[in-house]
Amino acid sequence: MLLAIPVGSGLAADGDAGAKQVRAWEIPAGPLAESLTQLAQQGNVQLLFDPALVAGRSVPALKGKWPPAKALQRLLRRSGLTARAIESDTFVISAAPAPRVSLRIERTTTDLPTVEVTEPHARVEHWTGFTSGTVITRAEIERSGAVTLSDLLRSQPGLEISRTELMASQPDATYSHGGAAGAASVGMRGLGAKSTLVLIEGRRMANYGLTQGGFGAVVDVNSIPLGLIESVEILREGASTRYGADAIGGVINLHLRHAFEGIDLSATAGTSQYGDGSHTGATAALGDTMGENRYLLYADYTRRYPLIGKQRDWYTQDKRRIGLWDQRSYHSYPGTFIPIDESGELPPNWIALPGCPQDSLNDEGVCVMDSAKYASLQTDFLSKSGSLRITREIDESVEIHADLRWTQVTQQQQARPEVRTVEISDGIPGITDLPGLLDYAFADLGPVRERTVSTSRGITFGAKGDWLGWQWTTDLSLQQNRTADRVSGVLLSTTGYNYFGPNSPEILEAMSPTIHRSGRNTQHEWVGDATRSLWDLKGGPIEVELGANARHISIYDVPSTLLNIPDNVATGLVSYPQTTTDNAAAAYAQATLPFLPRFTTELGWRIDKGRASAAASSPKVALRWTPTDTILLRGTAVDGYRPPMAIERERPEGDISIQTIRIPKNLAPCATPIFVGTTGIDCSLQVSTHSNPELAAETSRSYNVGVVYTPMTDLNLSLDLYNITRRKEIANLPVAYALLNTERFPGFTERNENGVLTGLHVYPVNFGYTKSRGLDFSGEYRFEDSALNEYTVRMDATYVLRRELLVEGDTIAERYAGYESAPKFRGRLDFDFIRAPWAATAGLVYVGPYRNYLFESDYVTCSEEQKAADKCVTPGFFTLNLNLRYAPSDHWSLALNIGNALDHEPTYYGPYSANYNVNFDDPIGRSYTLTFRYRH
């Protein structure tokens, strides 16, 4: 229903002249509905809108002199609404749509432009822009049933999510220090998280407090609660000109909720069909206007309960049910004894020690352990967050704001107990006198358990406004993430342990003390940018954008001193503290040049300067041509540049570990040979870490060409081809490759005065380059029938044509496309139906098949047994999510989400797995979620 606010009583006889006349406006801040009424009365215009659309919205004061159309535009500019002139003095107000624009050139006599709701420096013009992208609206977020941002992004084609349930990916793995434990990061195009930029309102986020294996840092996307996000923009073309080479893979830009007045409350509860894997949540938002100030206070609570491997029958290392073999471990409790007779031979009959549970005996009567049953399929997740935004309109041209955000995420996960093979020289009392080997699991230490607490804090002061025709923004932000990691159950010593009897708590504590690790990442950043229209060309005005930024980053990552034990049995490595600081600055300029009504060019240039690197520039050129009213052709070419971070460049000198490494025979002799084989010699070598002051910056070049077809106003189809090359990739020196090419890496080998090999020096290097090429397809069709039912069909898909790692001389070292966890095809199809007060959504997600080899030339990972059983390709699969929403009034609604409605059960043949791929599979099964929302 549309409400009409009639024109004022003093309507000019010439309505067109009255609508264009400049008037003096003075409308106080307050509810949008009241402000619209006053604008209609003061401006002698008629406004048409749905009352439910403006309910709960507020706007700042309006004071100045403009024509009514311009005044209406300024009044709505931060409301999330747009106005369209249907007559010279009549305007229809509606919600600003996600970017979905017909290619047809519309000519109109009105001077009221469309209001853009996203920030001009981070918008995604999906159908009419220079490159492809995706917008996930607030309504789509609510219909998705996702609990965290990583859940939401995981179903998007072209995105790769590194989830937190790492222990579930390889259930035989327990704990490896040095990773960004607890963080969920996102990558695009197979280029990893360090080449994918995650932004909030176009601004960088602070990285996670724990570093990524001591070699770089990532953003934890789960540090931003879903309830605070208004929309998610995914820019799939590298935006290196604006953001730097961190963005060569793409950009994830999060827009937060700002324009709201009133109270918005929601409560969510969900569970699987089995009554486990549950989650609950609640959000509260309070927005108000007091004088010239607008306030938005937000709070969020999310709890997701753990799911352990033993709660799902399909998650097991006994793979006979899928046509493979029993891969459960002989390391068990109370253990399996392997006697050795006088000849030194292993007899065929191994002995299960008394006390082995009946369900842990395999067909041969050997005691085994199913490591998968201990691993976390879903972490115990608790998120608490709060934010406050204060906005003040200084005058009609300047607005200032302050944002405060705080989030704390606590997660817990677990893995199987530690295991060892122990040499027993005196036999087993009461069983055998023969010596032998005991495959043993330290069940009395319990599962290895890890708990991370990540706390993010941020404060931003900013301003935006108009000055001499420039639309400018500036922000100063201070952000920090602190993370504490605690691990129990890790075996550091076996001194005093009795394998055949009870052990005191004191002995167990001495064997496995709790390991603590803490870190923090602090970022101070200033950003400023400005845009304006200059003189007109034949196709319209030239749009110019200028920007600059400077940031200071400090990293402090301190592991437990318990790991500073050479050759400790837990890791075999020595952990070290990392304390670094880094400074970076950049400036860019970009111009949009519409030379002709149907042809536009965009040119950009960026200059980067790091603390220890010379300044470097990155150009960009983009073209857009509409040869007909229904076809748009587009293309971009972008160069990127990323100087090494301090944490990549500065390694602790002399950090040492003792490792057994196979060396080629031409590098012999070594000081401590262990085994001489036909292809090389196994040597015990001292491996030490070192810095590399010569480390160069990564560079990149990306191309994107595409076509958009719009045969009718409500139908849009696009197809884009991307090609990205990243050169001089920064990585730890690959030891296996360096051993075969020692001449390329000076100082890699260490020899004594007699020329005998004693050690290896490992340092960061620029090694090889990556090529990534593929196709992106998007489609959208919206229509209404005669009964005013609304229908929307959307499709997004990505097909990978090439993903390769190359080394010097263009030698292809590894091909990844279509191999382990890199399916060539991924897609999703969404269907929306709206008939007030009901709305229904069906979302179908497809993950294509992929081979269970790490890369093309890998002939080892998929075993001969798997090849014989034809289990070297994980099949493609669909998952279906359903959502039904009932909103009988403007104030409350109730929604039901059915996740994985087809109850797809994971199938995965990957190495060291338990039939589950943490990157794609849903471990919960069919689930149900209810959401109640109240707004006033």
Short mmCIF file of N, CA and C in Angstrom, two decimals, residues 409-499:
data_model
loop_
_atom_site.label_atom_id
_atom_site.label_comp_id
_atom_site.label_asym_id
_atom_site.label_seq_id
_atom_site.Cartn_x
_atom_site.Cartn_y
_atom_site.Cartn_z
N VAL A 409 35.59 -13.76 20.91
CA VAL A 409 35.22 -15.07 20.39
C VAL A 409 36.03 -16.12 21.14
N THR A 410 35.31 -17.05 21.74
CA THR A 410 35.94 -18.16 22.47
C THR A 410 35.60 -19.46 21.74
N GLN A 411 36.62 -20.25 21.43
CA GLN A 411 36.40 -21.51 20.73
C GLN A 411 37.18 -22.62 21.40
N GLN A 412 36.61 -23.83 21.33
CA GLN A 412 37.28 -25.01 21.85
C GLN A 412 37.12 -26.15 20.86
N GLN A 413 38.21 -26.89 20.67
CA GLN A 413 38.16 -28.07 19.83
C GLN A 413 39.09 -29.13 20.42
N GLN A 414 38.97 -30.34 19.92
CA GLN A 414 39.78 -31.43 20.47
C GLN A 414 40.16 -32.40 19.37
N ALA A 415 41.14 -33.26 19.69
CA ALA A 415 41.61 -34.30 18.77
C ALA A 415 41.97 -35.53 19.59
N ARG A 416 42.33 -36.60 18.92
CA ARG A 416 42.62 -37.86 19.60
C ARG A 416 43.77 -37.70 20.60
N PRO A 417 43.89 -38.64 21.54
CA PRO A 417 45.03 -38.60 22.47
C PRO A 417 46.35 -38.79 21.74
N GLU A 418 47.42 -38.37 22.38
CA GLU A 418 48.75 -38.57 21.82
C GLU A 418 49.07 -40.06 21.74
N VAL A 419 49.88 -40.44 20.75
CA VAL A 419 50.25 -41.85 20.55
C VAL A 419 51.76 -41.97 20.37
N ARG A 420 52.29 -43.14 20.70
CA ARG A 420 53.70 -43.44 20.51
C ARG A 420 53.87 -44.94 20.26
N THR A 421 54.95 -45.30 19.58
CA THR A 421 55.39 -46.68 19.49
C THR A 421 56.59 -46.82 20.43
N VAL A 422 56.47 -47.72 21.41
CA VAL A 422 57.45 -47.83 22.49
C VAL A 422 58.15 -49.19 22.41
N GLU A 423 59.45 -49.18 22.57
CA GLU A 423 60.20 -50.43 22.58
C GLU A 423 60.14 -51.05 23.97
N ILE A 424 59.64 -52.29 24.06
CA ILE A 424 59.52 -53.02 25.33
C ILE A 424 60.53 -54.18 25.30
N SER A 425 61.53 -54.14 26.17
CA SER A 425 62.60 -55.14 26.12
C SER A 425 62.33 -56.36 26.98
N ASP A 426 61.46 -56.25 27.99
CA ASP A 426 61.24 -57.35 28.94
C ASP A 426 59.93 -58.08 28.71
N GLY A 427 59.24 -57.81 27.62
CA GLY A 427 57.98 -58.48 27.38
C GLY A 427 56.85 -57.89 28.20
N ILE A 428 55.68 -58.57 28.13
CA ILE A 428 54.49 -58.13 28.86
C ILE A 428 54.23 -59.12 29.98
N PRO A 429 54.26 -58.70 31.25
CA PRO A 429 54.03 -59.64 32.36
C PRO A 429 52.73 -60.41 32.19
N GLY A 430 52.84 -61.73 32.34
CA GLY A 430 51.66 -62.58 32.27
C GLY A 430 51.19 -62.88 30.87
N ILE A 431 51.84 -62.31 29.84
CA ILE A 431 51.40 -62.52 28.46
C ILE A 431 52.50 -63.13 27.61
N THR A 432 53.67 -62.49 27.59
CA THR A 432 54.80 -63.00 26.81
C THR A 432 56.09 -62.45 27.38
N ASP A 433 57.15 -63.28 27.24
CA ASP A 433 58.47 -62.82 27.66
C ASP A 433 59.26 -62.22 26.50
N LEU A 434 58.72 -62.30 25.32
CA LEU A 434 59.43 -61.78 24.16
C LEU A 434 59.47 -60.25 24.20
N PRO A 435 60.59 -59.69 23.76
CA PRO A 435 60.61 -58.24 23.60
C PRO A 435 59.74 -57.85 22.39
N GLY A 436 59.48 -56.58 22.25
CA GLY A 436 58.67 -56.15 21.12
C GLY A 436 58.38 -54.66 21.14
N LEU A 437 57.41 -54.30 20.34
CA LEU A 437 56.99 -52.91 20.21
C LEU A 437 55.56 -52.76 20.69
N LEU A 438 55.29 -51.69 21.41
CA LEU A 438 53.94 -51.42 21.91
C LEU A 438 53.41 -50.18 21.22
N ASP A 439 52.33 -50.38 20.43
CA ASP A 439 51.61 -49.25 19.84
C ASP A 439 50.61 -48.77 20.88
N TYR A 440 50.78 -47.52 21.32
CA TYR A 440 50.10 -47.10 22.54
C TYR A 440 49.49 -45.71 22.35
N ALA A 441 48.30 -45.52 22.93
CA ALA A 441 47.63 -44.22 22.98
C ALA A 441 47.54 -43.79 24.44
N PHE A 442 47.91 -42.55 24.74
CA PHE A 442 47.92 -42.05 26.11
C PHE A 442 46.52 -41.56 26.48
N ALA A 443 45.61 -42.51 26.63
CA ALA A 443 44.22 -42.15 26.91
C ALA A 443 44.07 -41.51 28.27
N ASP A 444 44.98 -41.82 29.21
CA ASP A 444 44.85 -41.22 30.53
C ASP A 444 45.19 -39.73 30.53
N LEU A 445 45.85 -39.27 29.46
CA LEU A 445 46.02 -37.83 29.31
C LEU A 445 44.78 -37.17 28.72
N GLY A 446 43.91 -38.00 28.16
CA GLY A 446 42.70 -37.47 27.55
C GLY A 446 42.95 -36.95 26.15
N PRO A 447 41.90 -36.55 25.42
CA PRO A 447 42.09 -35.97 24.09
C PRO A 447 42.93 -34.68 24.19
N VAL A 448 43.60 -34.37 23.11
CA VAL A 448 44.27 -33.07 23.02
C VAL A 448 43.19 -32.01 22.85
N ARG A 449 43.18 -31.03 23.73
CA ARG A 449 42.14 -30.00 23.70
C ARG A 449 42.78 -28.62 23.54
N GLU A 450 42.17 -27.82 22.68
CA GLU A 450 42.67 -26.47 22.43
C GLU A 450 41.56 -25.46 22.66
N ARG A 451 41.90 -24.37 23.35
CA ARG A 451 40.94 -23.29 23.64
C ARG A 451 41.58 -21.96 23.25
N THR A 452 40.89 -21.22 22.39
CA THR A 452 41.37 -19.90 22.00
C THR A 452 40.35 -18.85 22.41
N VAL A 453 40.87 -17.73 22.88
CA VAL A 453 40.04 -16.57 23.22
C VAL A 453 40.60 -15.39 22.44
N SER A 454 39.81 -14.88 21.51
CA SER A 454 40.23 -13.78 20.64
C SER A 454 39.37 -12.56 20.95
N THR A 455 40.02 -11.45 21.28
CA THR A 455 39.31 -10.22 21.62
C THR A 455 39.73 -9.12 20.65
N SER A 456 38.74 -8.56 19.97
CA SER A 456 38.99 -7.48 19.01
C SER A 456 38.41 -6.18 19.55
N ARG A 457 39.21 -5.14 19.46
CA ARG A 457 38.77 -3.81 19.88
C ARG A 457 39.09 -2.83 18.76
N GLY A 458 38.20 -1.87 18.58
CA GLY A 458 38.45 -0.88 17.56
C GLY A 458 37.72 0.41 17.83
N ILE A 459 38.35 1.49 17.49
CA ILE A 459 37.70 2.80 17.57
C ILE A 459 38.07 3.57 16.32
N THR A 460 37.10 4.21 15.72
CA THR A 460 37.30 4.95 14.49
C THR A 460 36.69 6.33 14.62
N PHE A 461 37.43 7.34 14.25
CA PHE A 461 36.92 8.70 14.16
C PHE A 461 36.96 9.10 12.69
N GLY A 462 35.86 9.62 12.19
CA GLY A 462 35.82 9.94 10.78
C GLY A 462 34.94 11.14 10.48
N ALA A 463 35.06 11.59 9.26
CA ALA A 463 34.25 12.70 8.78
C ALA A 463 34.04 12.53 7.29
N LYS A 464 32.95 13.10 6.81
CA LYS A 464 32.68 13.11 5.38
C LYS A 464 31.94 14.40 5.05
N GLY A 465 32.04 14.81 3.82
CA GLY A 465 31.36 16.04 3.46
C GLY A 465 31.60 16.46 2.04
N ASP A 466 31.17 17.69 1.73
CA ASP A 466 31.33 18.29 0.41
C ASP A 466 32.19 19.54 0.56
N TRP A 467 33.12 19.72 -0.39
CA TRP A 467 33.95 20.92 -0.39
C TRP A 467 34.34 21.24 -1.81
N LEU A 468 33.84 22.34 -2.29
CA LEU A 468 34.14 22.80 -3.64
C LEU A 468 33.84 21.72 -4.68
N GLY A 469 32.75 21.01 -4.46
CA GLY A 469 32.34 19.96 -5.39
C GLY A 469 32.96 18.61 -5.14
N TRP A 470 33.90 18.52 -4.18
CA TRP A 470 34.52 17.24 -3.84
C TRP A 470 33.71 16.55 -2.76
N GLN A 471 33.41 15.27 -2.97
CA GLN A 471 32.82 14.42 -1.93
C GLN A 471 33.97 13.71 -1.24
N TRP A 472 34.26 14.06 0.02
CA TRP A 472 35.46 13.57 0.67
C TRP A 472 35.12 12.79 1.94
N THR A 473 35.99 11.87 2.29
CA THR A 473 35.89 11.13 3.55
C THR A 473 37.28 10.99 4.14
N THR A 474 37.36 10.93 5.44
CA THR A 474 38.63 10.67 6.12
C THR A 474 38.35 9.92 7.41
N ASP A 475 39.21 8.99 7.74
CA ASP A 475 39.04 8.16 8.94
C ASP A 475 40.39 7.94 9.60
N LEU A 476 40.37 7.90 10.91
CA LEU A 476 41.52 7.49 11.71
C LEU A 476 41.05 6.36 12.61
N SER A 477 41.65 5.19 12.46
CA SER A 477 41.21 4.02 13.21
C SER A 477 42.34 3.44 14.03
N LEU A 478 41.99 2.93 15.19
CA LEU A 478 42.92 2.22 16.06
C LEU A 478 42.27 0.87 16.36
N GLN A 479 42.92 -0.21 15.93
CA GLN A 479 42.35 -1.55 16.08
C GLN A 479 43.38 -2.49 16.68
N GLN A 480 42.87 -3.46 17.42
CA GLN A 480 43.76 -4.46 18.00
C GLN A 480 43.01 -5.77 18.17
N ASN A 481 43.73 -6.86 17.90
CA ASN A 481 43.22 -8.19 18.19
C ASN A 481 44.20 -8.89 19.12
N ARG A 482 43.71 -9.33 20.27
CA ARG A 482 44.50 -10.11 21.22
C ARG A 482 43.95 -11.53 21.25
N THR A 483 44.84 -12.49 21.17
CA THR A 483 44.41 -13.89 21.16
C THR A 483 45.27 -14.69 22.13
N ALA A 484 44.59 -15.49 22.93
CA ALA A 484 45.27 -16.39 23.86
C ALA A 484 44.89 -17.82 23.49
N ASP A 485 45.88 -18.67 23.40
CA ASP A 485 45.68 -20.07 22.98
C ASP A 485 46.18 -20.98 24.10
N ARG A 486 45.38 -21.96 24.46
CA ARG A 486 45.74 -22.89 25.53
C ARG A 486 45.50 -24.31 25.05
N VAL A 487 46.53 -25.15 25.16
CA VAL A 487 46.43 -26.53 24.68
C VAL A 487 46.81 -27.48 25.81
N SER A 488 45.99 -28.48 26.03
CA SER A 488 46.28 -29.51 27.03
C SER A 488 46.28 -30.87 26.36
N GLY A 489 46.98 -31.82 26.98
CA GLY A 489 47.02 -33.18 26.45
C GLY A 489 48.17 -33.44 25.50
N VAL A 490 49.03 -32.44 25.25
CA VAL A 490 50.18 -32.63 24.36
C VAL A 490 51.31 -33.29 25.14
N LEU A 491 51.88 -34.33 24.59
CA LEU A 491 52.91 -35.10 25.26
C LEU A 491 54.28 -34.46 25.04
N LEU A 492 54.90 -33.98 26.12
CA LEU A 492 56.23 -33.39 26.04
C LEU A 492 57.31 -34.28 26.62
N SER A 493 56.92 -35.28 27.41
CA SER A 493 57.90 -36.17 28.01
C SER A 493 57.21 -37.47 28.40
N THR A 494 57.98 -38.57 28.46
CA THR A 494 57.43 -39.84 28.94
C THR A 494 58.19 -40.34 30.17
N THR A 495 58.96 -39.48 30.77
CA THR A 495 59.76 -39.87 31.94
C THR A 495 58.85 -40.29 33.09
N GLY A 496 59.13 -41.51 33.65
CA GLY A 496 58.39 -41.99 34.81
C GLY A 496 57.05 -42.60 34.49
N TYR A 497 56.68 -42.69 33.23
CA TYR A 497 55.36 -43.19 32.88
C TYR A 497 55.34 -44.71 32.88
N ASN A 498 54.29 -45.31 33.46
CA ASN A 498 54.10 -46.76 33.52
C ASN A 498 53.03 -47.13 32.49
N TYR A 499 53.44 -47.88 31.45
CA TYR A 499 52.52 -48.23 30.38
C TYR A 499 51.53 -49.32 30.79
#
